[in-house]
Coordinates of C-alpha atoms in Angstrom, one line a residue:
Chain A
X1 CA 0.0 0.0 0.0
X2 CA 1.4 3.4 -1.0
X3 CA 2.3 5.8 2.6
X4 CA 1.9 9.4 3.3
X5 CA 5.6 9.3 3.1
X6 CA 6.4 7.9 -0.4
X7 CA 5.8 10.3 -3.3
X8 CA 3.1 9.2 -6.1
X9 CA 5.0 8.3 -9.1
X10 CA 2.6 7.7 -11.5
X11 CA 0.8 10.1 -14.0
X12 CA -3.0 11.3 -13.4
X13 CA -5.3 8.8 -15.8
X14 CA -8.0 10.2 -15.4
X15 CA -9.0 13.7 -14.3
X16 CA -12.0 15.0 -13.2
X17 CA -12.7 19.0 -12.6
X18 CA -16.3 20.6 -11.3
X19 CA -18.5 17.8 -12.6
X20 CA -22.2 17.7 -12.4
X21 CA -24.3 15.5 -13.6
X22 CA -28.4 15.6 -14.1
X23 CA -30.7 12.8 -15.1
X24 CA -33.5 15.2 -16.3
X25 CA -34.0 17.7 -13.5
X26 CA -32.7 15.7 -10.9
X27 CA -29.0 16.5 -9.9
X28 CA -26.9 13.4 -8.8
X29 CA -23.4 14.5 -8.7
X30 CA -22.3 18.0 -8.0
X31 CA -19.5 20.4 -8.4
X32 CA -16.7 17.0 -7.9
X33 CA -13.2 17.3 -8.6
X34 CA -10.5 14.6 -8.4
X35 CA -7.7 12.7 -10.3
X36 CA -7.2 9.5 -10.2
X37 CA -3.8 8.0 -10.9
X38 CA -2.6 5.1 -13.7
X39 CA -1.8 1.5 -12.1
X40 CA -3.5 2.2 -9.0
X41 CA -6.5 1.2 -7.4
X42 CA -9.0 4.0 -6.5
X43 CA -11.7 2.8 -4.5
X44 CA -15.2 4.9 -4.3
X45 CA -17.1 4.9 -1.1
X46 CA -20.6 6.2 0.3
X47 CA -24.0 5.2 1.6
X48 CA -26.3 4.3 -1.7
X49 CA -27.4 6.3 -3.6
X50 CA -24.8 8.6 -3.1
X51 CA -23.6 8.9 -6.7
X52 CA -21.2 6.2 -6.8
X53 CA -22.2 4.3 -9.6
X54 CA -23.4 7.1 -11.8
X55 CA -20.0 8.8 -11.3
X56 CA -18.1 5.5 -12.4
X57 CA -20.8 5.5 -15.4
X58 CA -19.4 9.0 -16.3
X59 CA -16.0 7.6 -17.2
X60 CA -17.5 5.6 -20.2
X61 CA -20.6 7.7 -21.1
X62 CA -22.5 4.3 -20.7
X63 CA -25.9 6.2 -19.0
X64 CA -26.4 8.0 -22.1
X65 CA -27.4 4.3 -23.7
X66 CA -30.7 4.3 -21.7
X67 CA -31.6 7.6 -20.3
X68 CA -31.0 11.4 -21.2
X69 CA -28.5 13.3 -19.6
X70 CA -26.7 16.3 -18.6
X71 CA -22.8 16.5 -17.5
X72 CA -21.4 19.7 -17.1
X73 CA -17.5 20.2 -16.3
X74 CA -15.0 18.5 -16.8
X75 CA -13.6 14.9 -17.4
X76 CA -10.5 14.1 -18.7
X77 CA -8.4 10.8 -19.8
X78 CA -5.1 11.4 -21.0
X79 CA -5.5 15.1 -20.7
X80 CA -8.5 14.5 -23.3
X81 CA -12.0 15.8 -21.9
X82 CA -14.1 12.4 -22.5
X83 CA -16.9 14.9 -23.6
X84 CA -16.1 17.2 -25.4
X85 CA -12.3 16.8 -26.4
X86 CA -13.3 15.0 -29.9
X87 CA -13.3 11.4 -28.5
X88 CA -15.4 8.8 -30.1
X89 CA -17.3 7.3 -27.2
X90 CA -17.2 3.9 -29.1
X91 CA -13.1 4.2 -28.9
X92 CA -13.6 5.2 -25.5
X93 CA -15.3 1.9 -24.5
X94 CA -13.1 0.3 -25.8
X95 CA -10.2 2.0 -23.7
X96 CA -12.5 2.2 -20.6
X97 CA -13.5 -0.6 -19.9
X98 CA -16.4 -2.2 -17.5
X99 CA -17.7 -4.6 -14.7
X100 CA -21.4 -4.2 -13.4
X101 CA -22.4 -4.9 -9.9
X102 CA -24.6 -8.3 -11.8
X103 CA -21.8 -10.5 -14.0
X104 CA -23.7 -10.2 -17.1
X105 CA -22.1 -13.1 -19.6
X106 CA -23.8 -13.3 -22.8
X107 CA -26.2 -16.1 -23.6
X108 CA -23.6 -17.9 -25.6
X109 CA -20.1 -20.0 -24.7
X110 CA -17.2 -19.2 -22.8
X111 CA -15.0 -18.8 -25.8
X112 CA -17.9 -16.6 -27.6
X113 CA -17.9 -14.3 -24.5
X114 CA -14.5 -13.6 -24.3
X115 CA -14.3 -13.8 -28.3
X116 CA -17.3 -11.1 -28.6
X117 CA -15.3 -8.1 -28.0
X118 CA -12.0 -8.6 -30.5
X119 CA -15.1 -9.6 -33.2
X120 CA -16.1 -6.2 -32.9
X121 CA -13.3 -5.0 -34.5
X122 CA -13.2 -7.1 -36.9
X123 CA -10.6 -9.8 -35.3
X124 CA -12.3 -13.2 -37.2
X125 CA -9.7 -15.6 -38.0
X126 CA -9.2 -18.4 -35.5
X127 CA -5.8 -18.2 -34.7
X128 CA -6.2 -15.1 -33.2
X129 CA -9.2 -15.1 -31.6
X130 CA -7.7 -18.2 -29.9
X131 CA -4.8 -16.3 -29.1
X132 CA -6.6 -13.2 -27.5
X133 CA -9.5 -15.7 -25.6
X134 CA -6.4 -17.8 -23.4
X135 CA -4.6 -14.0 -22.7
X136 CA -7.6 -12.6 -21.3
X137 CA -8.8 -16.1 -19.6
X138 CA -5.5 -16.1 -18.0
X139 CA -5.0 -12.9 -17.2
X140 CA -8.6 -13.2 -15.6
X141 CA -7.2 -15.9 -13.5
X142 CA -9.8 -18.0 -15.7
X143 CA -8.0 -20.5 -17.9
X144 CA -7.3 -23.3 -16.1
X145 CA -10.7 -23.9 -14.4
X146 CA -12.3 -23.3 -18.0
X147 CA -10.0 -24.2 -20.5
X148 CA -11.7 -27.9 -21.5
X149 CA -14.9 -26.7 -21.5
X150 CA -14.7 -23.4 -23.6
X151 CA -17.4 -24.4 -25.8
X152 CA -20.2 -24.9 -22.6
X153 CA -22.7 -21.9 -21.7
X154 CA -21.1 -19.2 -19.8
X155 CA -24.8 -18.8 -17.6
X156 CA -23.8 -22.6 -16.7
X157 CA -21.0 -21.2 -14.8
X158 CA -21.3 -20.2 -10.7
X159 CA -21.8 -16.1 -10.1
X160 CA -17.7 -16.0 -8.8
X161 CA -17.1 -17.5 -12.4
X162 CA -19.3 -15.5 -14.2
X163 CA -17.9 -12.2 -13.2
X164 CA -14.1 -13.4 -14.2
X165 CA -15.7 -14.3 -17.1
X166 CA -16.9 -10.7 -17.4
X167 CA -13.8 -9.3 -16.5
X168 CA -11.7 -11.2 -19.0
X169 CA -14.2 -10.3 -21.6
X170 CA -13.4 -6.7 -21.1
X171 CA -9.9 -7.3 -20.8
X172 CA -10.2 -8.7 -23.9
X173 CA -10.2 -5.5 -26.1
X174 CA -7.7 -4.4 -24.0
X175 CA -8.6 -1.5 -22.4
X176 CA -6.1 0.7 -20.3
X177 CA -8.8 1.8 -17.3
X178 CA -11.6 -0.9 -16.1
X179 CA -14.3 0.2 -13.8
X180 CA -15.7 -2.1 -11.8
X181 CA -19.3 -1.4 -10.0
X182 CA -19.7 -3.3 -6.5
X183 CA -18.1 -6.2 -8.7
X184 CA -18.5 -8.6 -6.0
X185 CA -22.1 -7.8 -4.0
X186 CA -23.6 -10.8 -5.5
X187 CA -20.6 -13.1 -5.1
X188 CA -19.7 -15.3 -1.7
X189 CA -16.3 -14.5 0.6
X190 CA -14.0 -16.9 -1.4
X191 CA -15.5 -15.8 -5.0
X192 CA -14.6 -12.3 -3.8
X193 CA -11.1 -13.1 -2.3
X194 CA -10.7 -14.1 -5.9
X195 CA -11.5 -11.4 -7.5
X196 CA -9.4 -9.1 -4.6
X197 CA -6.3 -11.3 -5.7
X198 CA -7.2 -10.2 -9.4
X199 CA -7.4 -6.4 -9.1
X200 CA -4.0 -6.7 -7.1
X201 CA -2.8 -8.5 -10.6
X202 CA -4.4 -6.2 -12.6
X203 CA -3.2 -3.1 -11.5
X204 CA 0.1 -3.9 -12.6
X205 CA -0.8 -3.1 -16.3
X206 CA -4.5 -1.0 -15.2
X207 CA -6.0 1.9 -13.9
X208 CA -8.7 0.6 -11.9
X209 CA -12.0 2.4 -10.4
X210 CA -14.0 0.4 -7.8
X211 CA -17.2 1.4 -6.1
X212 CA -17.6 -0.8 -2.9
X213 CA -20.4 -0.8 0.1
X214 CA -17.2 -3.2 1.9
X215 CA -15.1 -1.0 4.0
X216 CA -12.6 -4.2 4.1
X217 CA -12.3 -4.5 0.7
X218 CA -11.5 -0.9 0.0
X219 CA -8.6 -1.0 2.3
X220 CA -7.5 -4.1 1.0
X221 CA -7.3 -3.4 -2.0
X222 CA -7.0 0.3 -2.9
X223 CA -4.2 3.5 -3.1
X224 CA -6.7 5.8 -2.8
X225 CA -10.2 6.2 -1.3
X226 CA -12.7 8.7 -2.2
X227 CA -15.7 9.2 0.0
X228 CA -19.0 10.4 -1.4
X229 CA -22.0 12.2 0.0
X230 CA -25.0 13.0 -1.8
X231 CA -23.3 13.4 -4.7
X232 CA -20.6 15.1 -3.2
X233 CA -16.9 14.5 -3.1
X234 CA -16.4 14.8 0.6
X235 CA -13.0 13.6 1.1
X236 CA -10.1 12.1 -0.9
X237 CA -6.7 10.4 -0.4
X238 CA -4.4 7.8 0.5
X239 CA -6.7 5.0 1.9
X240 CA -4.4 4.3 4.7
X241 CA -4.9 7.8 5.5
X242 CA -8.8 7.7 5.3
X243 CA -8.7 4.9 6.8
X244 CA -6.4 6.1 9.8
X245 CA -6.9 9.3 10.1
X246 CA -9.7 11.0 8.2
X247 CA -9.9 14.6 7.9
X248 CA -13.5 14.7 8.1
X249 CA -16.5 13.8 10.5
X250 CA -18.4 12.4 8.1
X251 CA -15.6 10.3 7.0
X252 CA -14.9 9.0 9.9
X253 CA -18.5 8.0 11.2
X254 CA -19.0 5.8 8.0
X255 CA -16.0 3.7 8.1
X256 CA -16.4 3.1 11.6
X257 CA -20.0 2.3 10.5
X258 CA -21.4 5.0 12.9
X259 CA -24.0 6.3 9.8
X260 CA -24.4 4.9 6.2
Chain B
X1 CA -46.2 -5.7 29.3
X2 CA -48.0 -5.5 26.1
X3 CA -48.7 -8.5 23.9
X4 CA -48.1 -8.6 20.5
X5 CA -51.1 -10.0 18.1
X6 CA -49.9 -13.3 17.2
X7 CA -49.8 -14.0 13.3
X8 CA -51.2 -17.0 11.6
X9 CA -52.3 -17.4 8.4
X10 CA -56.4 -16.7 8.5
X11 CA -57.9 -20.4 7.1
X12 CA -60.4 -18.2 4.5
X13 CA -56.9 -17.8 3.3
X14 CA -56.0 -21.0 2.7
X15 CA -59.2 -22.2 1.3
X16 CA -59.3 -19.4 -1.1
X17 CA -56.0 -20.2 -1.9
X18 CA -57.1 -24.2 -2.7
X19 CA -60.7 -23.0 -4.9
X20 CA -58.3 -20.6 -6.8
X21 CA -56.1 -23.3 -8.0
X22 CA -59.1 -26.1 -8.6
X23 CA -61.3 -22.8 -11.0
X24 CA -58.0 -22.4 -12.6
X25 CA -57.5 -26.2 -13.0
X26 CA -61.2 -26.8 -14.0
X27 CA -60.8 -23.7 -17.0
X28 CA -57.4 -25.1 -18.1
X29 CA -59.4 -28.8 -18.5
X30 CA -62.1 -26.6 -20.4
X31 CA -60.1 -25.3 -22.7
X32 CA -58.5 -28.3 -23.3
X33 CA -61.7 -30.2 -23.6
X34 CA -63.1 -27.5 -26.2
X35 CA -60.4 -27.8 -28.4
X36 CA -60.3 -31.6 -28.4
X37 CA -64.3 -32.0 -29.1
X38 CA -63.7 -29.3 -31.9
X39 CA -60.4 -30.4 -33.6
X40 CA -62.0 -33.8 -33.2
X41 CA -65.4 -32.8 -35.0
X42 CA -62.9 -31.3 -37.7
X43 CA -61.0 -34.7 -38.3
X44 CA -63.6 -36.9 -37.7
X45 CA -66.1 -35.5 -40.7
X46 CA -62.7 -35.2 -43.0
X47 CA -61.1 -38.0 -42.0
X48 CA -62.9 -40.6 -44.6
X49 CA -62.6 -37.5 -47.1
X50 CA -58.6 -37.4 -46.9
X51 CA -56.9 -40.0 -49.4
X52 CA -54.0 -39.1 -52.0
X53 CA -56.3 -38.5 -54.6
X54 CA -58.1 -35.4 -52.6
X55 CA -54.7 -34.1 -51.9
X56 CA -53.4 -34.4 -55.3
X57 CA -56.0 -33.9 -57.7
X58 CA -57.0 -30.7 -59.2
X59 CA -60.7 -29.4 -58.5
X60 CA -63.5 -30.1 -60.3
X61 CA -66.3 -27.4 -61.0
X62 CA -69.4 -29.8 -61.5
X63 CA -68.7 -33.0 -60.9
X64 CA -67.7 -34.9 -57.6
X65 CA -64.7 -36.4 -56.5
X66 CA -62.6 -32.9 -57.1
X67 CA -59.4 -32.3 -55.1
X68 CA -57.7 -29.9 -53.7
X69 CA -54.3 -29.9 -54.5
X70 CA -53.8 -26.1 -56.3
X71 CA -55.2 -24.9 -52.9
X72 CA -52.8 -25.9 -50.5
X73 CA -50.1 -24.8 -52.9
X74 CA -51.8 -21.1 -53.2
X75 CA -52.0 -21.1 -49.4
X76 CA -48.5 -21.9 -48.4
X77 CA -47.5 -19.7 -51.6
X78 CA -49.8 -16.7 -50.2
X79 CA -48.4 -17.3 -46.5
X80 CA -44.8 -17.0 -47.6
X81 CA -45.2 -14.2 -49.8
X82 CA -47.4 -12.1 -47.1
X83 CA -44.4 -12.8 -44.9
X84 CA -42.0 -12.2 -47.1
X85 CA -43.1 -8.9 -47.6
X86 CA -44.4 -8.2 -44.0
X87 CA -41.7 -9.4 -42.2
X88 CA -38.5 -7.1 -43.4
X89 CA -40.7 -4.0 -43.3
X90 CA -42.3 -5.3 -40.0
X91 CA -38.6 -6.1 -38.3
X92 CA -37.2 -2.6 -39.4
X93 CA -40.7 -0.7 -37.9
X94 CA -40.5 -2.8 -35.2
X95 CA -36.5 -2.4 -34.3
X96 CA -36.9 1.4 -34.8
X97 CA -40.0 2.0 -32.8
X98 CA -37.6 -0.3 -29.8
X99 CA -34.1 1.3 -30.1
X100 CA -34.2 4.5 -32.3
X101 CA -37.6 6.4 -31.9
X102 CA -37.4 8.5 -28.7
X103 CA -40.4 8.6 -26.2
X104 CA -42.1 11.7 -27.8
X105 CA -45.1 12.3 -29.9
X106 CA -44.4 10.9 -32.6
X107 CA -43.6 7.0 -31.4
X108 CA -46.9 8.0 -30.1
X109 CA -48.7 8.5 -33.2
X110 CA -46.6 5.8 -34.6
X111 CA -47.7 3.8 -33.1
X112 CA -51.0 4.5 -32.5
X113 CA -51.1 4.0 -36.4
X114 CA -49.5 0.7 -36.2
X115 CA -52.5 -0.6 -33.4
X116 CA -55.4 0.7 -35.5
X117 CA -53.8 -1.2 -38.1
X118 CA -53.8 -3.9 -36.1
X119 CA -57.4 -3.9 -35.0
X120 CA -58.7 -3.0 -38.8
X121 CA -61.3 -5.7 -39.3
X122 CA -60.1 -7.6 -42.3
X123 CA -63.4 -6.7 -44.3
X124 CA -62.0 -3.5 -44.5
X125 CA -58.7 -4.5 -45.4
X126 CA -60.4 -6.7 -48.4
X127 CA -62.5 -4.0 -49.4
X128 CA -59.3 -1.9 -49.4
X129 CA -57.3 -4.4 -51.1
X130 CA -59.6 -4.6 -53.9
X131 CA -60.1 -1.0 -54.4
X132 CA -56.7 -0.8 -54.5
X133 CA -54.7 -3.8 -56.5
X134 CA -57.6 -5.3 -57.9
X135 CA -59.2 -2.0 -59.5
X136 CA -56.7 0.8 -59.4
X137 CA -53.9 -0.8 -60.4
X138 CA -56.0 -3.4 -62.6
X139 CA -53.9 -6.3 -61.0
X140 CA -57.8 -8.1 -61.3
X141 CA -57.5 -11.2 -59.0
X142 CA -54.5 -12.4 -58.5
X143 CA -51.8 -13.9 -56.2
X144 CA -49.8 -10.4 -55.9
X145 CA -53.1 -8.2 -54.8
X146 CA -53.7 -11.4 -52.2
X147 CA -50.1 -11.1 -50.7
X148 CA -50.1 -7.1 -51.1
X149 CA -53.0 -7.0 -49.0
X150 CA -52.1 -10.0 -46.8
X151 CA -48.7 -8.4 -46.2
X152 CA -51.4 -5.1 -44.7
X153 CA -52.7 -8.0 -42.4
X154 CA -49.3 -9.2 -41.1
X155 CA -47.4 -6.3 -41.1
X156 CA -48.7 -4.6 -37.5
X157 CA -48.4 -7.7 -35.7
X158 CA -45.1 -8.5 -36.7
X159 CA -43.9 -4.8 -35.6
X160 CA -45.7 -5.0 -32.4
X161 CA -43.7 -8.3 -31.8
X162 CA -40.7 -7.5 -32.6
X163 CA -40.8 -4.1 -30.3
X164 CA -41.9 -6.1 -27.7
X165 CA -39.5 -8.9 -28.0
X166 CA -36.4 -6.2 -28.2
X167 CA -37.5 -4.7 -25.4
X168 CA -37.5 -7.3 -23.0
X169 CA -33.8 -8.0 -23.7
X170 CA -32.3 -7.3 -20.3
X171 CA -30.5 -4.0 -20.2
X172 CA -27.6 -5.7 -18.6
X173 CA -26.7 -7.3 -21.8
X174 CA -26.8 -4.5 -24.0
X175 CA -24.9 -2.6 -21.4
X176 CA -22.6 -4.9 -21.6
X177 CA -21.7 -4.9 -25.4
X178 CA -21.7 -1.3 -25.6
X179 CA -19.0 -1.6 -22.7
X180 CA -17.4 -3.5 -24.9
X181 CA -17.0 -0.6 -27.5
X182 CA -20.0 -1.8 -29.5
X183 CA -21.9 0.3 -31.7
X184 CA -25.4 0.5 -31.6
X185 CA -26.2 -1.3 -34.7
X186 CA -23.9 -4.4 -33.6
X187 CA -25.7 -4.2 -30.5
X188 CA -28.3 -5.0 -32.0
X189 CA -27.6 -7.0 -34.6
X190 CA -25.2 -9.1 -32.0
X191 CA -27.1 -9.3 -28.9
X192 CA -30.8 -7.9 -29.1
X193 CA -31.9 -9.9 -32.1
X194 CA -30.5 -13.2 -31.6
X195 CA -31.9 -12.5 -27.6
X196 CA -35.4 -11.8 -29.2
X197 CA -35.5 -14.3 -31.9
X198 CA -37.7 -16.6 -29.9
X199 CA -40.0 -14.3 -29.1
X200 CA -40.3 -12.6 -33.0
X201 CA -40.6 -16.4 -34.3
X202 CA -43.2 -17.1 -32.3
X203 CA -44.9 -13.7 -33.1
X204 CA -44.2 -15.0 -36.7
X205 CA -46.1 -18.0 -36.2
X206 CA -48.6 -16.7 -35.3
X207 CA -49.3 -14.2 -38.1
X208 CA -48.6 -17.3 -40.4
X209 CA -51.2 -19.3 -38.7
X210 CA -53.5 -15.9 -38.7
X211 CA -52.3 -15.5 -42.6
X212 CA -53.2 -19.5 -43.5
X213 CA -57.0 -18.8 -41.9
X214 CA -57.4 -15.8 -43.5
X215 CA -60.5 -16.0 -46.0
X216 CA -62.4 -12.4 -46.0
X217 CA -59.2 -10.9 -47.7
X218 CA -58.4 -13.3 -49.9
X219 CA -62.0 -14.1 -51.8
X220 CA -61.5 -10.1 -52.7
X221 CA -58.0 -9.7 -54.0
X222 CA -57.0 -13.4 -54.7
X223 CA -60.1 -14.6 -56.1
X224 CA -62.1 -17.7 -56.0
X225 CA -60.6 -19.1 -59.1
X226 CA -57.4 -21.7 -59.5
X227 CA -55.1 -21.0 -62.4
X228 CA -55.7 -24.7 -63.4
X229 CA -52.0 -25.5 -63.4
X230 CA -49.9 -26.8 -60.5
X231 CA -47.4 -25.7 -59.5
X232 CA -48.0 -22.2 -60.5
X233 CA -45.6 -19.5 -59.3
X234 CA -47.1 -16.7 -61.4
X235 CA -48.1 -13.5 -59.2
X236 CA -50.4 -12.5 -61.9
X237 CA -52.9 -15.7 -61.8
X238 CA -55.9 -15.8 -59.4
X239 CA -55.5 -18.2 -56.6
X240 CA -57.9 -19.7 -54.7
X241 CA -56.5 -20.8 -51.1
X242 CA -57.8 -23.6 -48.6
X243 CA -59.9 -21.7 -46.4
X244 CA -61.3 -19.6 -49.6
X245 CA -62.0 -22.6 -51.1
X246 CA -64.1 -24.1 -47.9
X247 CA -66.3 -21.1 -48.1
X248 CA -66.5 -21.2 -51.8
X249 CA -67.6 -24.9 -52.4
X250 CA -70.0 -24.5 -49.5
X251 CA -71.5 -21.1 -50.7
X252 CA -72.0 -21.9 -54.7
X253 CA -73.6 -25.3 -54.2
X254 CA -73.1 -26.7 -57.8
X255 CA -70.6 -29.6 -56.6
X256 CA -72.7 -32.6 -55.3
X257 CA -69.8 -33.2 -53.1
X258 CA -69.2 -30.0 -51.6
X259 CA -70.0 -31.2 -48.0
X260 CA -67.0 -33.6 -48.0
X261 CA -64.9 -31.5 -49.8
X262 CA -65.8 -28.7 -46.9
X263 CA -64.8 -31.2 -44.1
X264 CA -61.6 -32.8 -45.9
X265 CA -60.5 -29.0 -46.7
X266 CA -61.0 -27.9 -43.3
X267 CA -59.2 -31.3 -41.9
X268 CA -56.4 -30.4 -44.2
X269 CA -56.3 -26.9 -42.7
X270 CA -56.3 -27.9 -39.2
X271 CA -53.2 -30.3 -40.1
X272 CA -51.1 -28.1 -42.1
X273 CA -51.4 -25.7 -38.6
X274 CA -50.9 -28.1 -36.7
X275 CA -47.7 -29.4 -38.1
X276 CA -46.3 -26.1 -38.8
X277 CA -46.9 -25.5 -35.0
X278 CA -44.6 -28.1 -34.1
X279 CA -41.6 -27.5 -36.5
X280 CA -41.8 -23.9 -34.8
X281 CA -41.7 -24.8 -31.0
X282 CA -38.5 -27.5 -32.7
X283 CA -37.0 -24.6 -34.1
X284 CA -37.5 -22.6 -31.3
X285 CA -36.3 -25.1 -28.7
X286 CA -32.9 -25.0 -31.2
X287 CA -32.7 -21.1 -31.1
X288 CA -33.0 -21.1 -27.2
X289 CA -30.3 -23.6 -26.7
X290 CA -27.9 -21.8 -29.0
X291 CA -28.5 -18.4 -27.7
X292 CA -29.7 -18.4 -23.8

């Protein structure tokens, strides 16, 4: 875990200045500003329906699928505002990848799963797709509990399965951030040691943005925690130090579990 | 120390609970025992009626003994054409009214044109088809008025099917593809059709069944008249279809056989639905193993 006393020394991913964000009238996250840094873990915490999810949502523009909506500010990868800097949100899925809070495997086989997202750009020949399926497997700590039985339904597979499956399917197009939304609610303790064991992996090559409801979880496996309120940023930073010694209240009285 | 009111299930409950299931047993058996004394009726009057020669002999306009072979082949033909027009204007409507129409007015008037097509009593659709291709266009009677105006039958059904079956494709899964870095069209193409497909072929069904029955239609744009030659694939030749054909005979009264005829036709019918109703819930059962 990085210290107070060690200086960051790795560049800002992703950057986020005065961002608000409306579904309709309704304002769900306001005036937040943050950065979060490459091959780290930054962990998002906050009581539901504090703005969590929607914020990690903003980082792939995946909300404006189903609903209409209003951002306002700021958001920037690479120095490159995600909104407005000329990006093509398709190309941005692509580079920002996603885990939902369900795993959400396709109706189709393990192979076709992981296969799905190189076929959208055109990746067909065999060889290839081969190639690409075992690095993602792998690298989703997959392959060797799946590898003779590629060809079997992915929904066959248990829930701590299913969302490595989802997690190798994004890695799949290779992406350089993945978000990941309460990635292991619906999973049991060993499923989600699992997956704990894989961010660690992962962050070696990843940024990576978690939203968690598990105190434990954040401070095992995030640098930094940010702590949301009603939409609001309310404090940010090195989780040992939020976890230690918060600067705020409010901070403090959730992790302890005193309100949330 | 106050007590709490203890909680046990009231026994009206449980009763109610036990009628509900035996009035909901007894109207399942009902409808069960309808349709078995009906389809029964059906086969047992055709029954001595069907032999080869019925279903491969060409009508006769006097005489008895007449078969019914040009019929069948105009009623599949009509079917497939209907659909074959219906269905790629019906899955486009049907896909845009789903994922590209926004919520506003005008999906509203969309698709309140779309259900008053649907509800159009087929008369008026006949009427409309004859006025149309049969007058105006001086197409007379013929197979391509029939599946033009057929094709008006199908078509709202099939769009109202496919919007429904799209959107009951869990948003989790497209989510999940335009993750990926999907656009919308291959989200479509790659997981909300194949996701609806059951659903749209059993819509499809359906309106083939509906299409097969149809009779009001097809005696004012498709005739009551056979080409005289089988197989005919022309568009421009009347054809006379099954269920046409079982009003017709009955109607004119100049075959001495006609009550036969009626009963084999209509055991035909009931067959042909029957059989296509199976190879659909075959195909189906294969679609839902390769794609849930």
């Amino acid at each position: 875990m990085l210290s107070p006393n060690t200086p960051e020394t790795k560049p800002i991913k992703l950057s986020v200045k005065d961002l608000a964000f409306c579904y309709g009238e309704k304002r769900v996250l306001d005036g937040l500003t943050l950065d979060i840094h490459a091959e780290r873990v930054t962990a998002i915490i906050g009581p539901s329906g504090c703005g969590k999810s929607t914020f990690l949502k903003c980082f792939n523009r995946i909300h404006e699928v189903s609903s209409a909506v209003k951002v306002t500010g700021d958001m920037l990868i690479d120095g490159v505002d995600i909104y407005r800097g000329g990006i093509d949100v398709v190309d941005l899925r692509r580079r920002v990848g996603m885990v939902f809070q369900k795993p959400n495997p396709f109706p189709k086989s393990i192979y076709e799963n992981v296969a799905f997202g190189p076929r959208l750009f055109g990746v067909n020949d065999r060889a290839s797709l081969d190639l690409l399926v075992e690095d993602a497997l792998r690298k989703a700590a997959l392959w060797d509990e799946v590898k003779d039985r590629l060809k079997e339904s992915a929904t066959g597979m248990s829930g701590g399965q299913q969302q490595r499956l989802c997690i190798a399917r994004a890695l799949a197009v290779n992406p350089e951030v993945l978000l990941m939304d309460e990635p292991c609610s619906a999973l049991d303790p060993i499923a989600t040691s699992k997956i704990e064991e894989l961010i660690l992996e992962l962050k070696k090559t990843l940024t990576i943005v978690i939203v968690t409801h598990n105190m434990q979880q954040a401070a095992r496996v995030s640098e930094y925690t940010a702590f949301f309120w009603l939409g609001k940023l309310v404090e940010m930073g090195l989780t040992e130090r939020i976890f230690t010694t918060p600067r705020e209240r409010m901070t403090e009285d959730y992790i302890t579990g005193r309100f949330g | 120390m106050r007590t709490l009111p203890a909680l046990r299930t009231s026994p009206t409950a449980k009763h109610v609970d036990r009628l509900m299931r035996g009035v909901l047993w007894i109207i399942a058996l009902g409808f069960i025992a309808v349709l078995l004394i009906f389809v029964g009726a059906i086969l047992k009057q055709g029954w001595p009626v069907l032999n080869l020669g019925f279903l491969t002999k060409m009508p006769e306009t006097l005489d008895a003994g007449g078969g019914i072979k040009p019929q069948i082949f105009n009623s599949l033909y009509l079917v497939v054409l209907s659909l074959g027009l219906s269905l790629p204007v019906g899955l486009g409507a049907g896909i845009y009214m789903a994922e590209y129409a926004g919520k506003g007015r005008a999906l509203q008037f969309f698709r309140l044109c779309i259900e008053t097509l649907a509800a159009t009593p087929s008369i008026v659709l006949a009427l409309f088809g004859m006025i149309a291709f049969v007058q105006t266009m001086g197409w007379s009677f013929s197979i391509r008025s029939g599946a033009l105006t057929l094709a008006l039958l199908n078509l709202p059904v099939i769009t109202r099917v496919t919007e429904v079956s799209l959107q009951s494709v869990p948003r989790e899964l497209k989510e999940a593809c335009y993750g990926l870095g999907a656009t919308k069209l291959q989200t479509i193409l790659k997981v909300a059709l194949p996701y609806a497909a059951t659903g749209i072929l059993t819509g499809l069904v359906l309106t083939a069944g509906r299409a097969f029955g149809e009779s009001a239609i097809l005696v004012f744009t498709a005739g009551t008249n056979t080409s005289g030659q089988f197989p005919d694939f022309r568009l421009t030749v009347p054809g006379e279809t099954l269920s046409v054909h079982l009003w017709s005979v009955t109607s004119d009264g100049t075959l001495p056989d006609a009550r036969e005829i009626a009963a084999g036709t209509a055991a035909v019918m009931i067959l042909i639905l029957l059989i296509l109703n199976l190879l659909v819930r075959f195909l189906d059962r294969a679609i839902r193993r390769r794609t849930r």
